[in-house]
Structures are given as C-alpha cells and as structure tokens.
Amino acid sequence: MKNVCLTTRNLLSVTLKSCVSPTCLEVDFTNLYPFPSETKEAGTDNRNIVDDGKSQKLTHDDIKALKDKGIKGQEIVQQLIENSTTFRDKTEFAQDKYIKKKKKKYEAVITVVKPSTRILSTMYYAREPGKINHLRYDTLAQMLTLGNIHAGNKMIVMETCAGLVLGAVMERMGGYGSIIQMYPGGGPVRAATSCFGFPKPFFDNLHEFPLSKVQSLLSGTFSTETLPAEPEENTLVEEESNGLSEEKQSSLQEAEEEPAPEAPMDINPTEEQDTMDISAEDVEFKENKEKENKENVREKQMKQWERRKKLQEAAALLREKNADGLIVASKFHPTPLLLSLLEFVAPSRPFVVYCQYKEPLLECYTKLRERGGVINLKLSETWLRNYQVLPDRSHPKLTMSGGGGYLLSGITVVLEKDKSDSSNPEALKMEEPSSKRCKLQDLPC
C-alpha cells in the first residue's frame, strides 16, 4: 500500500493503534508548513545545554491559550522556537530533532487509508499481541510466502489469531479459490477479518469445519443430522393460518364453557366500552407475540439448515484430499493438528506451522521425520531490527523486537503406507544400496 505524504524530507509516520472497519486511520506528522529558508544559527555541540526545564519561556497555560484561539500548529511551533533560550545553541541535528518532536505534538494530520494486512498486523502486534499469539508482521509475510498463497488455491487455514491470518490469506487470494477454515469450539472467530472490509463475494468461497469432527471425517463415520426439507413459504403460511384458526376456535370454546355471569345491577356504558377496548388490545398483543415467536423459530430453523448445508459442503471439499496448502497458527500444540490435517493436503504442496515457542515445533519436527511423507523440513526464526535512515545519522535503533515466533515449513510427498518393518535386519539389508553392500562385503574381517 502506498502512503501519500505531503512533505519534502524527514518524514515521520506513526500508525494509530486503533482500527475502524472497513477503514483504518494512519497519522502522518509531516512538514506541511515549512519555515522560511533562513540561515540557521547552530552551535558546535550540546555540552553547555542543561535540561533544567527553564529554557522555554512559554508555559503550559500560554500554549493552551494559543490552541483555544485557533492558532495553527505551525505558528505554535514557531513561537516555541522563538521563546526557547537554548535552541540556537543546539547543533543542527538537535534542532531538527526538536522541530520534529514539536510538530509531532502540535501538527497532527489524519489520513484515512484502506486497511491492509500490514496495517492490521502492525496494529494488533503493538496493541494486543496476545490476541494474535504474538505473531509479528514479518513472520506473517513469511507464512504467506512459504505457503505459496495465490489466487485459485484451495487452502486449509487453522488459526486462533482473531482471524488475522485468515484475512491475510483472503487478501492474497483476492476472492479466487476456496478456503476451508478449521476452528475449535462452537464457531470461528473473525474479529480481524471483518476489519479488512472484504466485499461479499470474498466470503462465498469461505468454508468452515470444526476440529471436533476431523477424526470422524478421516475414519469415514462423519455424518450430520438429517437435514430438514427446505421450507417453503406456502407451507409456512398454511401452518400460520392453521395455528391461528385453531387458537381462535379454542378461545371460542373456552368462552362458551365459562359460566354466564350474573346480571349486573347497573352498568355504566363508558366502563363497558373501556373493558371491550382492553380485551381487544390484549388479544391483538397476544397474536403479535405469537407471530414473533413463530418468525423467530422459522429464522432459527433456516439458520440451522444453512449451517448444516455449509458443513456438508466443507466436508465434501475435505474428502477430496487435494488441498493446495496448509497454514496453522494456533495456541494449541501443533503436532496433533498437523498430523491430522496433512491427510487433506495433496502431494507436493507446502505447509507452514507457526508457534510462539520452538519446543512444540521441535517435537513436531521429530514426529514428521519419523512419520515420513514430507520433505524439505525447515525450522526458522526471523530476526527483525529497525533502522533509522537520515542524512549522516543512519543507524540501527536501540530497541528491537525480542522475538516474532518460529516457523516450521515443508512440502508433502506421497506417504508409503506399506513400508517394510524397520526391526527386521533382512528388510534393512534389502533397502541398502548395492554399492554400499559391496563395500561392506569387501572389508576384511
């Protein structure tokens, strides 16, 4: 994503740590109001400058009064420079740093930009890294690259990162292909996915399948409850009319069975009219409430029917066992997840597993080597350090990220199920290359 900046040099771009779907806010503190090109008076060094808080003549109340008058940020910064007793004694680099610091505070320009994977991953990692399992944005980029995510793929995504990984995969695929999201619990979490602002066609090819039914699907015992026949409007209308008529008949029968009240001595016409109005309102209220209840039941049935239908569609896609890739980024132990989900991936396809710690991935690496069916296994960690790039002041920043997690990647191959027993020495002898056997036989005893 290109960031439009309205300045000449020394840009400072700071991303707001908040997101509003379907757009995000990015703040650029830029040099929108350049100062007059004057010859700067700068000192040779800063040895005689003492930070005692008395160098600025303007007080906090004076600055607040300037803001209340509606004075622009450029003028406030100019007055701060003029009222600083130590500004002219600072070096040129220190003066530029002072100006940028004050402009960052008093000249904020808000630009509304389109959300992207970079913006959302940076925001989540800075604000709430625990929700995305401390997945850093450069690690997410490597996952997309190692997983060979592109349009037209059939991907399996298992993640507990608030939908950030799923949204990144959807953005990379551009609405083409199909995605099967595996989720634990009662339903998938897509808080970050909704922040991308994807159009509705992007979700047409997004399927979901619960992890609790994976083993039954692999064993062939998977089955959903019998789907109800698709409801039709005519039958629903008939049921409503029948239900209303039956209720009316029952109310009439109850009215007939009730004993006739004794004849009142004197009845006021106004009181009789009031009681009739109240009874009519009660009947109308009951009918409206019954209609709402029936509509709610119908909506629940429709949603349940649609959910079962989508579940069957996802199961049909998984039964084909020809997925083009697998992405796992979850808080659960990766070994059982990966071993079960690799059954749905076609041969010669990549898979990527993310974990915040390396020990679970080491165990997963060992299990995969024992199991076979994978090649090019790699366990990697990304090392990231930001650099300041300025004229004559380019250097790595003093602070850096402690870690962005670990990645286990590889490629699937056809798993030979009828392997020879490794405990049989004759089988091991038959598996040895002929050249090696010859050399062993030629050795002296």
XYZ file of C-alpha atoms in Angstrom:
445
model
C 0.000 0.000 0.000
C 1.378 3.393 -0.958
C 1.316 6.054 1.712
C 0.810 9.548 0.294
C 2.962 12.073 2.158
C 2.833 15.841 1.693
C 6.344 16.797 2.709
C 9.834 17.238 1.344
C 12.117 15.398 3.778
C 12.428 13.837 7.223
C 9.007 12.190 7.275
C 7.696 10.687 10.457
C 4.866 8.219 10.004
C 3.049 6.881 13.046
C 0.165 4.423 12.797
C -2.743 4.879 15.154
C -3.209 1.870 17.394
C -6.897 1.613 16.559
C -8.888 0.322 13.633
C -12.326 1.180 12.351
C -13.877 -1.266 9.911
C -13.814 -1.053 6.942
C -11.112 1.624 7.120
C -8.128 2.293 9.305
C -6.619 5.569 10.392
C -2.992 6.348 9.717
C -1.439 9.536 11.033
C 1.350 11.373 9.224
C 3.149 14.094 11.131
C 4.710 15.875 8.190
C 6.338 19.169 7.374
C 3.217 20.762 5.889
C 4.235 24.280 6.884
C 7.909 24.754 6.066
C 9.668 27.535 7.873
C 11.265 30.398 5.952
C 14.570 29.452 4.436
C 16.871 31.340 6.776
C 20.451 30.732 7.723
C 20.265 28.657 10.872
C 22.357 29.631 13.848
C 23.572 26.396 15.348
C 26.148 25.522 17.951
C 29.067 23.174 17.584
C 27.993 20.778 20.334
C 25.489 20.397 23.179
C 27.916 20.268 26.091
C 26.723 23.540 27.652
C 22.995 22.783 27.399
C 21.368 21.787 30.673
C 17.886 20.278 30.676
C 16.521 22.054 33.752
C 13.043 22.799 32.360
C 13.664 26.585 32.406
C 14.733 27.069 28.795
C 11.175 27.527 27.489
C 9.541 30.852 28.314
C 6.030 29.774 27.254
C 4.140 27.983 29.984
C 1.569 25.241 29.578
C -1.244 27.748 30.080
C 0.166 30.007 27.363
C 0.257 27.126 24.864
C -3.285 26.125 25.815
C -4.434 29.710 25.265
C -2.857 29.690 21.802
C -4.731 26.494 20.950
C -8.016 27.960 22.197
C -7.543 30.961 19.919
C -7.373 28.616 16.925
C -3.759 29.313 16.031
C -2.282 26.766 13.639
C 0.267 24.250 14.758
C 2.984 25.786 12.575
C 2.667 29.114 14.364
C 2.727 27.432 17.778
C 5.932 25.588 16.861
C 7.448 28.845 15.596
C 6.664 30.601 18.877
C 8.127 27.702 20.852
C 11.351 28.043 18.877
C 11.496 31.809 19.384
C 10.874 31.515 23.125
C 13.460 28.781 23.647
C 16.673 30.141 25.162
C 18.756 27.106 24.181
C 17.514 26.460 20.625
C 20.267 28.481 18.903
C 22.957 26.804 20.972
C 21.949 23.308 19.813
C 23.577 21.570 16.873
C 21.788 21.433 13.553
C 20.820 17.798 14.105
C 19.467 18.606 17.564
C 17.443 21.496 16.145
C 15.851 19.274 13.519
C 15.049 16.710 16.170
C 13.468 19.407 18.365
C 11.333 20.699 15.491
C 10.109 17.219 14.559
C 9.211 16.486 18.155
C 7.132 19.653 18.472
C 5.476 19.141 15.089
C 4.532 15.617 16.097
C 2.767 17.077 19.126
C 1.048 20.099 17.569
C 0.665 19.314 13.837
C -1.247 16.047 13.567
C -2.693 15.264 10.140
C -5.088 12.315 9.935
C -5.317 10.390 6.673
C -7.975 7.717 6.084
C -6.426 4.806 4.200
C -7.623 1.407 3.071
C -6.950 -1.387 5.590
C -4.341 -3.953 4.678
C -2.505 -6.867 6.217
C 0.464 -4.662 7.060
C -1.589 -2.063 8.922
C -3.736 -4.544 10.830
C -0.856 -6.837 11.795
C 1.208 -3.862 12.984
C -1.723 -2.537 14.986
C -2.519 -5.871 16.635
C 1.143 -6.588 17.437
C 1.569 -3.164 19.055
C -1.726 -3.059 20.964
C -2.895 -6.610 21.664
C -0.192 -9.135 20.727
C -1.738 -11.820 22.914
C -4.816 -11.994 20.687
C -2.685 -12.957 17.691
C -0.283 -15.243 19.628
C 2.492 -12.614 19.297
C 2.585 -13.108 15.524
C 4.795 -10.368 14.109
C 4.038 -8.818 10.736
C 7.272 -10.011 9.092
C 6.589 -13.562 10.300
C 3.099 -13.369 8.789
C 4.618 -12.242 5.487
C 6.945 -15.257 5.509
C 3.999 -17.559 6.197
C 2.201 -16.267 3.114
C 5.351 -16.720 1.025
C 6.257 -20.193 2.289
C 2.634 -21.315 1.937
C 2.604 -20.259 -1.740
C -0.674 -18.361 -1.289
C -2.066 -17.107 -4.590
C -5.353 -16.792 -6.446
C -7.104 -20.021 -7.354
C -5.695 -22.070 -4.480
C -7.622 -24.418 -2.246
C -6.249 -23.626 1.204
C -6.816 -25.056 4.672
C -6.345 -22.495 7.452
C -6.290 -23.355 11.139
C -5.657 -20.286 13.279
C -6.540 -18.738 16.626
C -5.249 -15.239 15.833
C -8.623 -13.446 15.833
C -8.935 -14.026 12.075
C -5.811 -12.064 11.119
C -4.134 -14.963 9.287
C -7.408 -15.828 7.565
C -7.826 -12.225 6.413
C -4.252 -12.140 5.112
C -4.861 -15.317 3.091
C -8.136 -13.933 1.728
C -6.440 -10.685 0.733
C -3.630 -12.541 -1.046
C -6.088 -14.796 -2.935
C -8.256 -11.860 -3.993
C -11.563 -13.719 -3.883
C -10.461 -16.516 -6.231
C -10.188 -20.069 -4.998
C -11.568 -21.665 -1.855
C -10.587 -21.523 1.805
C -11.553 -24.028 4.489
C -11.207 -22.628 7.988
C -10.787 -25.167 10.763
C -11.965 -23.837 14.107
C -12.126 -25.087 17.708
C -15.151 -24.656 19.926
C -18.598 -23.570 18.848
C -17.679 -21.288 15.966
C -14.869 -19.399 14.197
C -13.569 -16.043 15.462
C -13.206 -13.439 12.698
C -12.800 -10.128 14.505
C -9.745 -9.086 12.491
C -11.168 -10.497 9.246
C -14.127 -8.137 9.431
C -11.733 -5.168 9.720
C -10.389 -5.821 6.201
C -13.681 -4.715 4.674
C -13.837 -7.511 2.113
C -16.781 -7.460 -0.320
C -19.447 -10.121 -0.049
C -18.125 -12.311 -2.946
C -14.954 -12.928 -0.912
C -16.999 -14.886 1.637
C -18.823 -17.034 -0.916
C -15.848 -19.404 -1.191
C -15.039 -19.360 2.526
C -15.996 -22.597 4.272
C -15.683 -23.652 7.880
C -15.300 -27.015 9.563
C -14.983 -27.863 13.289
C -11.872 -29.592 14.573
C -14.002 -31.889 16.696
C -15.263 -33.665 13.561
C -11.905 -34.146 11.811
C -11.263 -37.626 13.206
C -14.754 -38.824 12.315
C -14.246 -37.472 8.790
C -10.940 -39.327 8.440
C -12.415 -42.571 9.769
C -15.448 -42.316 7.492
C -18.019 -42.073 10.275
C -18.781 -38.404 9.804
C -22.457 -37.606 9.349
C -24.635 -34.633 10.114
C -28.164 -34.824 11.369
C -30.849 -35.356 8.766
C -31.318 -32.043 7.079
C -34.891 -30.771 7.170
C -36.580 -30.299 3.882
C -36.157 -26.792 2.544
C -39.088 -24.837 3.941
C -41.436 -23.217 1.501
C -43.350 -20.044 2.042
C -46.694 -21.625 1.194
C -46.388 -24.326 3.816
C -45.307 -21.785 6.383
C -48.279 -19.570 5.603
C -50.653 -22.526 5.836
C -49.167 -23.529 9.184
C -49.603 -19.993 10.476
C -53.198 -19.800 9.307
C -53.994 -23.219 10.754
C -52.373 -22.280 14.016
C -54.302 -19.025 14.258
C -57.613 -20.677 13.395
C -57.056 -23.406 15.987
C -56.231 -20.802 18.629
C -59.352 -18.851 17.764
C -61.519 -21.965 17.962
C -60.036 -22.905 21.326
C -60.643 -19.395 22.648
C -64.261 -19.567 21.465
C -64.784 -22.942 23.131
C -63.340 -21.630 26.377
C -65.674 -18.653 26.193
C -68.679 -20.934 25.658
C -67.732 -23.244 28.539
C -67.384 -20.404 31.002
C -70.485 -19.914 33.149
C -72.679 -16.987 32.302
C -72.046 -14.105 34.683
C -74.784 -12.836 36.890
C -76.721 -9.895 35.532
C -75.229 -6.721 36.969
C -77.475 -4.279 38.674
C -76.309 -1.118 36.876
C -73.531 -0.979 34.178
C -72.059 2.261 33.025
C -71.742 2.407 29.176
C -68.310 4.075 29.374
C -66.935 1.337 31.667
C -68.264 -1.347 29.321
C -66.555 0.331 26.356
C -63.261 0.522 28.274
C -63.324 -3.177 29.140
C -64.029 -4.080 25.497
C -61.097 -1.945 24.314
C -58.739 -3.530 26.867
C -59.765 -7.056 25.871
C -59.297 -6.246 22.165
C -55.820 -4.866 22.872
C -54.899 -7.982 24.854
C -55.987 -10.255 22.026
C -54.040 -8.217 19.476
C -50.944 -8.208 21.702
C -51.107 -11.988 22.114
C -51.473 -12.506 18.352
C -48.477 -10.252 17.613
C -46.387 -12.036 20.197
C -47.270 -15.443 18.768
C -46.364 -14.251 15.266
C -42.980 -13.004 16.504
C -42.289 -16.308 18.226
C -43.110 -18.233 15.063
C -40.895 -15.956 12.993
C -38.024 -16.455 15.421
C -38.456 -20.225 15.278
C -38.512 -20.098 11.477
C -35.324 -17.995 11.384
C -33.558 -20.409 13.712
C -34.589 -23.345 11.563
C -33.361 -21.600 8.422
C -30.012 -20.733 10.023
C -29.603 -24.292 11.287
C -30.404 -25.683 7.867
C -27.913 -23.318 6.174
C -25.223 -24.201 8.711
C -25.667 -27.925 8.122
C -25.565 -27.363 4.394
C -22.282 -25.422 4.638
C -20.880 -28.109 6.914
C -21.623 -30.767 4.312
C -20.033 -28.640 1.581
C -16.852 -28.217 3.650
C -16.782 -31.955 4.401
C -17.111 -32.715 0.686
C -14.148 -30.451 -0.094
C -12.018 -32.082 2.594
C -12.906 -35.604 1.430
C -11.265 -34.851 -1.909
C -7.895 -34.579 -0.094
C -6.434 -32.293 -2.730
C -5.804 -29.057 -0.820
C -3.046 -26.855 -2.252
C -1.619 -25.830 1.102
C -1.994 -25.770 4.862
C -1.495 -22.861 7.277
C -1.506 -23.491 11.037
C -1.136 -20.664 13.567
C -2.756 -21.692 16.791
C -2.318 -21.609 20.546
C -2.744 -25.391 20.697
C 0.048 -27.938 20.381
C 0.847 -28.163 16.657
C 1.739 -31.884 16.460
C -1.735 -33.492 16.586
C -3.201 -30.706 14.477
C -0.609 -31.007 11.739
C -0.584 -34.819 11.604
C -4.365 -34.946 11.177
C -4.739 -32.008 8.763
C -1.906 -33.171 6.481
C -4.205 -36.013 5.404
C -6.285 -33.494 3.447
C -3.321 -31.947 1.579
C -2.329 -33.159 -1.864
C 1.258 -34.324 -2.521
C 3.906 -31.793 -3.477
C 2.149 -28.986 -1.624
C 3.611 -26.651 1.023
C 2.580 -26.365 4.648
C 3.542 -23.809 7.293
C 3.136 -24.036 11.074
C 3.590 -21.052 13.397
C 4.194 -21.261 17.126
C 5.328 -18.705 19.645
C 7.771 -21.198 21.174
C 10.252 -23.523 19.479
C 9.890 -26.587 21.750
C 6.485 -27.673 20.360
C 7.801 -27.243 16.825
C 10.875 -29.337 17.644
C 8.612 -32.154 18.773
C 6.508 -31.717 15.652
C 9.671 -31.798 13.520
C 10.715 -35.108 15.104
C 7.291 -36.675 14.624
C 7.197 -35.679 10.972
C 10.636 -37.197 10.344
C 9.517 -40.447 11.966
C 6.211 -40.492 10.083
C 7.571 -39.576 6.669
C 5.570 -38.138 3.820
C 7.277 -34.728 3.999
C 10.493 -33.266 2.642
C 12.422 -30.010 2.945
C 11.561 -29.577 6.608
C 12.837 -26.265 7.997
C 12.528 -24.686 11.421
C 13.327 -20.980 11.288
C 13.175 -17.824 13.391
C 13.011 -14.317 11.980
C 15.306 -11.661 13.396
C 13.971 -8.134 12.881
C 15.630 -4.815 13.687
C 14.502 -1.370 12.579
C 16.913 1.203 11.219
C 16.830 4.968 11.286
C 17.714 6.329 7.850
C 18.571 10.036 7.910
C 21.360 12.120 6.356
C 24.606 11.385 8.242
C 22.576 9.707 11.027
C 21.663 6.247 9.710
C 21.993 3.610 12.415
C 20.037 0.702 13.887
C 17.537 1.681 16.539
C 18.421 0.941 20.124
C 15.239 -1.024 20.792
C 14.084 -4.002 18.779
C 11.582 -6.839 18.941
C 12.590 -9.682 21.228
C 11.088 -12.365 19.009
C 8.417 -12.923 16.421
C 7.820 -16.642 16.860
C 9.035 -19.709 14.985
C 8.032 -21.283 11.670
C 8.091 -24.932 10.628
C 7.680 -25.375 6.888
C 7.903 -28.270 4.473
C 6.485 -29.970 1.390
C 4.232 -33.014 1.331
C 5.010 -36.135 -0.681
C 3.245 -39.452 -1.162
C 3.394 -41.432 2.060
C 4.278 -45.090 1.568
C 1.930 -46.919 3.873
C 3.297 -50.425 3.150
C 6.783 -49.840 4.482
C 8.980 -52.732 5.485
C 9.404 -53.397 9.146
C 12.460 -51.461 10.339
C 13.134 -54.024 13.078
C 13.749 -56.793 10.511
C 17.513 -56.886 9.598
C 16.781 -58.676 6.305
C 14.496 -55.830 5.296
C 17.175 -53.303 6.188
C 19.681 -55.264 4.133
C 17.376 -55.246 1.119
C 16.884 -51.483 1.433
C 20.637 -50.761 1.344
C 22.096 -49.582 -1.986
C 24.028 -52.174 -3.938
C 27.235 -50.133 -3.956
C 27.190 -49.847 -0.171
C 26.635 -53.592 0.254
C 29.580 -54.341 -1.987
C 31.867 -52.145 0.046
C 30.773 -53.753 3.294
C 31.367 -57.213 1.898
C 34.900 -56.327 0.671
C 36.039 -55.207 4.123
C 38.386 -57.670 5.902
C 37.107 -59.437 8.942
